[in-house]
XYZ file of C-alpha atoms in Angstrom:
343
model
C 79.200 132.242 233.578
C 76.749 133.727 231.144
C 76.635 133.327 227.395
C 76.475 137.057 226.686
C 80.272 137.008 226.269
C 81.094 134.888 223.228
C 84.875 135.034 223.591
C 86.768 131.807 224.234
C 87.441 131.453 227.943
C 90.621 130.323 229.674
C 90.286 129.110 233.268
C 93.189 129.174 235.699
C 92.234 126.145 237.790
C 94.559 127.068 240.648
C 97.558 129.252 241.376
C 99.655 130.482 244.305
C 101.252 133.503 242.641
C 99.139 136.093 244.472
C 97.668 137.537 241.267
C 96.977 136.614 237.644
C 98.165 139.861 236.072
C 100.705 138.239 233.735
C 98.166 135.748 232.412
C 95.387 138.311 232.107
C 97.538 140.628 230.007
C 98.415 137.821 227.575
C 94.911 136.336 227.368
C 93.044 139.621 226.977
C 95.552 140.949 224.441
C 94.553 137.965 222.281
C 90.875 138.864 222.605
C 90.089 135.996 224.968
C 88.551 135.932 228.424
C 90.262 134.888 231.670
C 88.706 133.368 234.789
C 90.647 132.337 237.896
C 89.705 129.760 240.547
C 91.383 127.895 243.390
C 90.374 124.282 242.749
C 91.634 121.659 245.194
C 89.785 118.645 243.764
C 88.754 117.218 240.421
C 85.100 117.966 241.283
C 85.985 121.633 241.734
C 87.805 121.659 238.381
C 84.680 120.221 236.719
C 82.423 122.794 238.380
C 84.647 125.766 237.520
C 85.567 124.597 234.033
C 82.298 123.514 232.440
C 82.402 126.337 229.904
C 86.170 126.776 229.698
C 87.849 126.397 226.316
C 91.284 126.185 227.900
C 92.633 125.384 231.359
C 95.852 126.405 233.091
C 96.718 124.250 236.107
C 99.424 124.441 238.742
C 98.537 121.710 241.268
C 94.870 120.948 240.530
C 94.190 117.455 239.165
C 92.717 117.333 235.673
C 92.093 113.607 235.377
C 90.010 111.511 233.016
C 86.781 112.276 234.910
C 87.271 116.013 234.574
C 88.346 115.735 230.950
C 85.172 113.812 230.121
C 83.064 116.455 231.840
C 84.584 119.518 230.158
C 82.834 119.611 226.778
C 84.438 122.832 225.475
C 88.035 122.259 226.573
C 90.623 122.212 223.765
C 93.869 122.836 225.665
C 95.285 122.092 229.120
C 98.466 124.053 229.849
C 100.542 123.014 232.853
C 102.452 125.559 234.910
C 105.676 123.542 234.963
C 107.311 120.570 233.316
C 105.786 117.496 234.968
C 102.314 116.461 233.815
C 101.498 113.833 236.454
C 98.389 115.858 237.446
C 96.939 115.658 233.908
C 95.584 112.462 232.342
C 97.384 112.940 229.043
C 95.951 109.778 227.476
C 92.382 110.860 228.203
C 93.123 114.336 226.860
C 94.487 112.839 223.658
C 91.393 110.650 223.229
C 89.232 113.758 223.538
C 91.304 115.793 221.104
C 92.669 118.111 223.813
C 96.170 119.512 223.448
C 98.300 119.255 226.603
C 101.284 121.589 226.975
C 104.001 122.138 229.539
C 107.101 124.265 230.034
C 110.490 122.916 228.940
C 112.944 122.077 231.733
C 115.083 125.145 231.252
C 112.460 127.496 232.743
C 113.806 126.570 236.186
C 116.753 124.256 235.540
C 119.351 126.488 237.175
C 117.126 127.149 240.179
C 116.483 123.445 240.828
C 120.164 122.569 240.392
C 121.170 125.343 242.794
C 118.548 124.202 245.306
C 119.675 120.566 245.140
C 123.267 121.571 245.831
C 122.132 123.908 248.629
C 120.107 121.117 250.271
C 123.029 118.689 249.990
C 125.483 121.147 251.514
C 123.069 122.231 254.256
C 122.444 118.593 255.242
C 126.085 117.514 254.953
C 127.449 120.543 256.824
C 124.574 120.508 259.383
C 123.777 124.155 258.648
C 120.249 124.037 260.068
C 121.312 122.107 263.179
C 124.082 124.613 263.869
C 121.667 127.493 263.393
C 119.119 126.013 265.800
C 121.796 125.264 268.413
C 123.236 128.752 268.169
C 119.793 130.311 268.652
C 119.401 128.128 271.767
C 122.624 129.590 273.131
C 124.925 126.655 272.280
C 128.039 128.069 270.603
C 130.098 124.978 269.771
C 131.191 123.040 266.707
C 130.141 119.810 268.445
C 126.442 120.661 268.025
C 126.799 119.484 264.426
C 128.904 116.369 264.842
C 129.574 114.120 263.037
C 130.411 115.934 259.800
C 132.469 114.197 257.122
C 134.692 115.709 254.434
C 132.925 115.999 251.079
C 135.997 115.676 248.857
C 136.350 112.080 247.762
C 132.722 111.167 248.447
C 130.258 109.854 245.850
C 127.202 111.870 244.820
C 124.638 109.767 242.988
C 122.056 111.218 240.614
C 118.804 109.424 239.860
C 118.131 110.738 236.356
C 120.548 112.378 233.992
C 118.241 114.852 232.309
C 118.851 118.555 231.867
C 118.602 119.456 235.558
C 120.648 116.487 236.769
C 123.418 117.444 234.341
C 123.537 120.914 235.893
C 123.675 119.361 239.370
C 126.594 117.196 238.242
C 128.484 120.222 236.936
C 128.046 122.038 240.237
C 128.845 119.021 242.421
C 132.175 118.321 240.748
C 133.507 121.601 242.145
C 133.380 120.039 245.608
C 135.715 117.197 244.646
C 133.113 114.437 244.692
C 132.829 111.586 242.229
C 129.470 111.762 240.437
C 127.477 108.666 239.523
C 124.190 108.605 237.624
C 121.448 106.105 236.884
C 119.086 106.813 234.015
C 117.703 103.877 232.000
C 116.440 106.247 229.296
C 119.823 107.777 228.422
C 122.676 106.037 226.641
C 125.542 105.297 229.002
C 128.015 106.861 226.574
C 126.228 110.204 227.064
C 126.664 109.907 230.824
C 130.352 109.007 230.458
C 130.895 111.934 228.083
C 129.981 114.234 230.982
C 132.685 112.600 233.152
C 129.993 110.911 235.199
C 129.939 107.194 235.995
C 126.819 105.335 234.825
C 125.564 102.814 237.387
C 122.610 100.581 238.115
C 119.934 101.768 240.529
C 121.047 99.195 243.091
C 124.732 100.143 242.913
C 123.931 103.845 243.208
C 121.630 103.397 246.212
C 124.163 101.188 247.995
C 127.339 103.089 247.079
C 126.554 106.817 247.094
C 127.244 109.076 250.068
C 124.546 111.434 248.820
C 121.641 110.322 246.627
C 119.870 113.090 244.702
C 116.431 112.186 243.313
C 115.634 114.089 240.132
C 113.524 111.510 238.284
C 109.881 112.071 237.299
C 106.972 110.704 239.306
C 105.447 107.730 237.486
C 103.649 104.581 238.673
C 107.071 102.902 238.516
C 108.876 105.527 240.619
C 106.092 106.027 243.200
C 107.550 104.978 246.581
C 110.821 103.993 244.896
C 112.349 104.941 248.241
C 110.489 102.641 250.591
C 111.866 100.800 253.615
C 113.585 98.177 251.480
C 115.459 100.774 249.401
C 116.382 102.977 252.361
C 117.708 99.945 254.261
C 120.301 99.450 251.531
C 121.773 102.945 251.745
C 124.921 103.735 253.713
C 124.268 104.678 257.350
C 126.287 107.855 256.683
C 124.336 108.706 253.513
C 122.151 111.730 252.832
C 119.021 111.588 250.664
C 118.078 114.708 248.690
C 114.732 114.858 246.862
C 114.252 117.758 244.440
C 111.733 115.791 242.374
C 108.202 114.833 243.486
C 107.317 114.036 247.094
C 105.595 110.658 246.549
C 108.807 109.110 245.179
C 109.851 108.900 248.845
C 107.528 107.135 251.283
C 107.109 109.474 254.271
C 106.696 106.729 256.870
C 109.740 104.885 255.545
C 112.048 107.917 255.531
C 110.843 108.841 259.027
C 111.802 105.380 260.302
C 115.129 105.478 258.423
C 116.052 108.822 259.987
C 114.824 107.892 263.470
C 116.576 104.523 263.575
C 119.790 105.653 261.879
C 119.521 103.711 258.633
C 120.732 106.894 256.943
C 122.310 110.054 258.363
C 120.010 112.723 256.990
C 117.547 113.852 254.363
C 116.722 117.096 252.585
C 113.317 117.072 250.913
C 111.798 119.722 248.664
C 108.384 118.082 248.911
C 106.529 115.619 251.126
C 104.524 112.614 250.048
C 101.345 114.347 251.202
C 102.053 117.289 248.841
C 100.641 120.071 251.052
C 100.159 122.500 248.143
C 97.427 120.221 246.778
C 95.391 120.476 249.993
C 93.016 123.292 250.848
C 93.934 123.197 254.542
C 97.298 121.805 255.578
C 98.724 121.592 259.070
C 102.354 120.743 259.932
C 101.514 117.476 261.700
C 103.864 115.258 259.670
C 106.250 113.545 262.138
C 109.134 114.207 259.729
C 108.928 117.883 260.673
C 109.931 117.012 264.255
C 113.201 115.317 263.297
C 116.499 117.239 263.629
C 118.195 115.399 260.744
C 115.752 116.337 258.007
C 115.413 119.597 256.071
C 112.085 120.295 254.348
C 111.460 123.084 251.849
C 107.954 123.789 250.447
C 108.433 122.477 246.897
C 110.302 125.675 246.154
C 113.359 124.413 244.254
C 112.029 125.898 241.023
C 111.427 129.329 242.481
C 113.032 132.585 241.531
C 111.331 135.828 240.576
C 112.529 135.218 237.027
C 111.479 131.567 236.758
C 107.934 132.209 237.992
C 107.425 135.016 235.477
C 108.736 132.735 232.721
C 106.524 129.736 233.472
C 103.387 131.864 233.834
C 104.086 133.490 230.486
C 104.714 130.143 228.775
C 101.490 128.553 230.086
C 99.296 131.483 229.131
C 100.875 131.853 225.696
C 100.496 128.136 224.961
C 96.772 128.175 225.784
C 96.298 131.266 223.627
C 98.217 129.740 220.723
C 96.067 126.616 220.651
C 92.778 128.514 220.998
C 93.737 130.894 218.189
C 94.562 128.054 215.803
C 98.349 128.018 216.139
C 100.436 124.940 216.985
C 101.689 124.631 220.549
C 105.389 125.323 221.023
C 105.697 122.794 223.846
C 103.164 120.018 223.193
C 103.114 117.021 225.535
C 100.808 114.878 223.369
C 100.471 114.371 219.644
C 96.861 114.586 218.536
C 95.562 112.270 215.780
C 95.097 113.982 212.404
C 91.856 115.909 212.403
C 91.293 115.376 216.132
C 92.344 118.739 217.459
C 92.165 121.291 218.542
C 88.615 120.337 219.401
C 86.775 117.263 220.529
C 85.133 115.861 217.430
C 85.358 112.201 216.580
C 88.266 111.442 218.902
C 85.875 111.738 221.818
C 84.740 108.152 221.814
């Protein structure tokens, strides 16, 4: 990057959209400059972003080391809602605004996907399909299948997306339980959902849907000990982050019959964050697991929305406007910029 161009620069640290046309149109219309990279490590973010005033990131880690090494950066905009790949505390210390997209950019898509995974696992859709393609035309290739009406579907979280999942699930005649320590139980009851403890939900639900954020507390929440306590007929659906479920533990649970099946929208190894990924995970060999490539959020409409939000947020901050969807509150006088908050 040369200094002949004095415009503020926004770096797209990584993306899998195929192009950056949406972002370029927004950034250049504001008189700013856009660069695009495919960073797969924090070192690569540092190398590509040394002269970036703003960063958009999809999967690339922007941790405290990168933040300390990016002297011009004033805004980090996440493509999506979760900010586990950004060290928000370090950004705040350095006077950097962090933004995300509010849940509703893909709330319907994720809710639809969670229900689709549940139904596909419960009704053995993928097993039937594979058997039919092998030339086995018989209902027994999917046995046992149990009636959904009267079962319990348990939701881990009762945020915006989980509420939409609950609305959809009720149409199948199931009782819906939810565990969310951050929401008042009266709010859960008002939605005709039964509030429960984590332990009761894990032990009593016929289908457990994980929709909670990835935090140090929820990392490997579903380890061998947790999976052992689930019903042997239960199905585990994960439409949150892969590392909430321990891969080795769920593989053992499915192989040894601790639970009946799983439907996972991500794996603990998070393939999208790797430059070269090969399908060597033993989970992919099991007949009673469905894996989708962290695609629950996807629709043509949702992708266009989240790309627009991220680009517009970076532009707003760099042109002196307040972010519409700030993740962190900067100290007075600290941002946008790096000034005295840097120490």
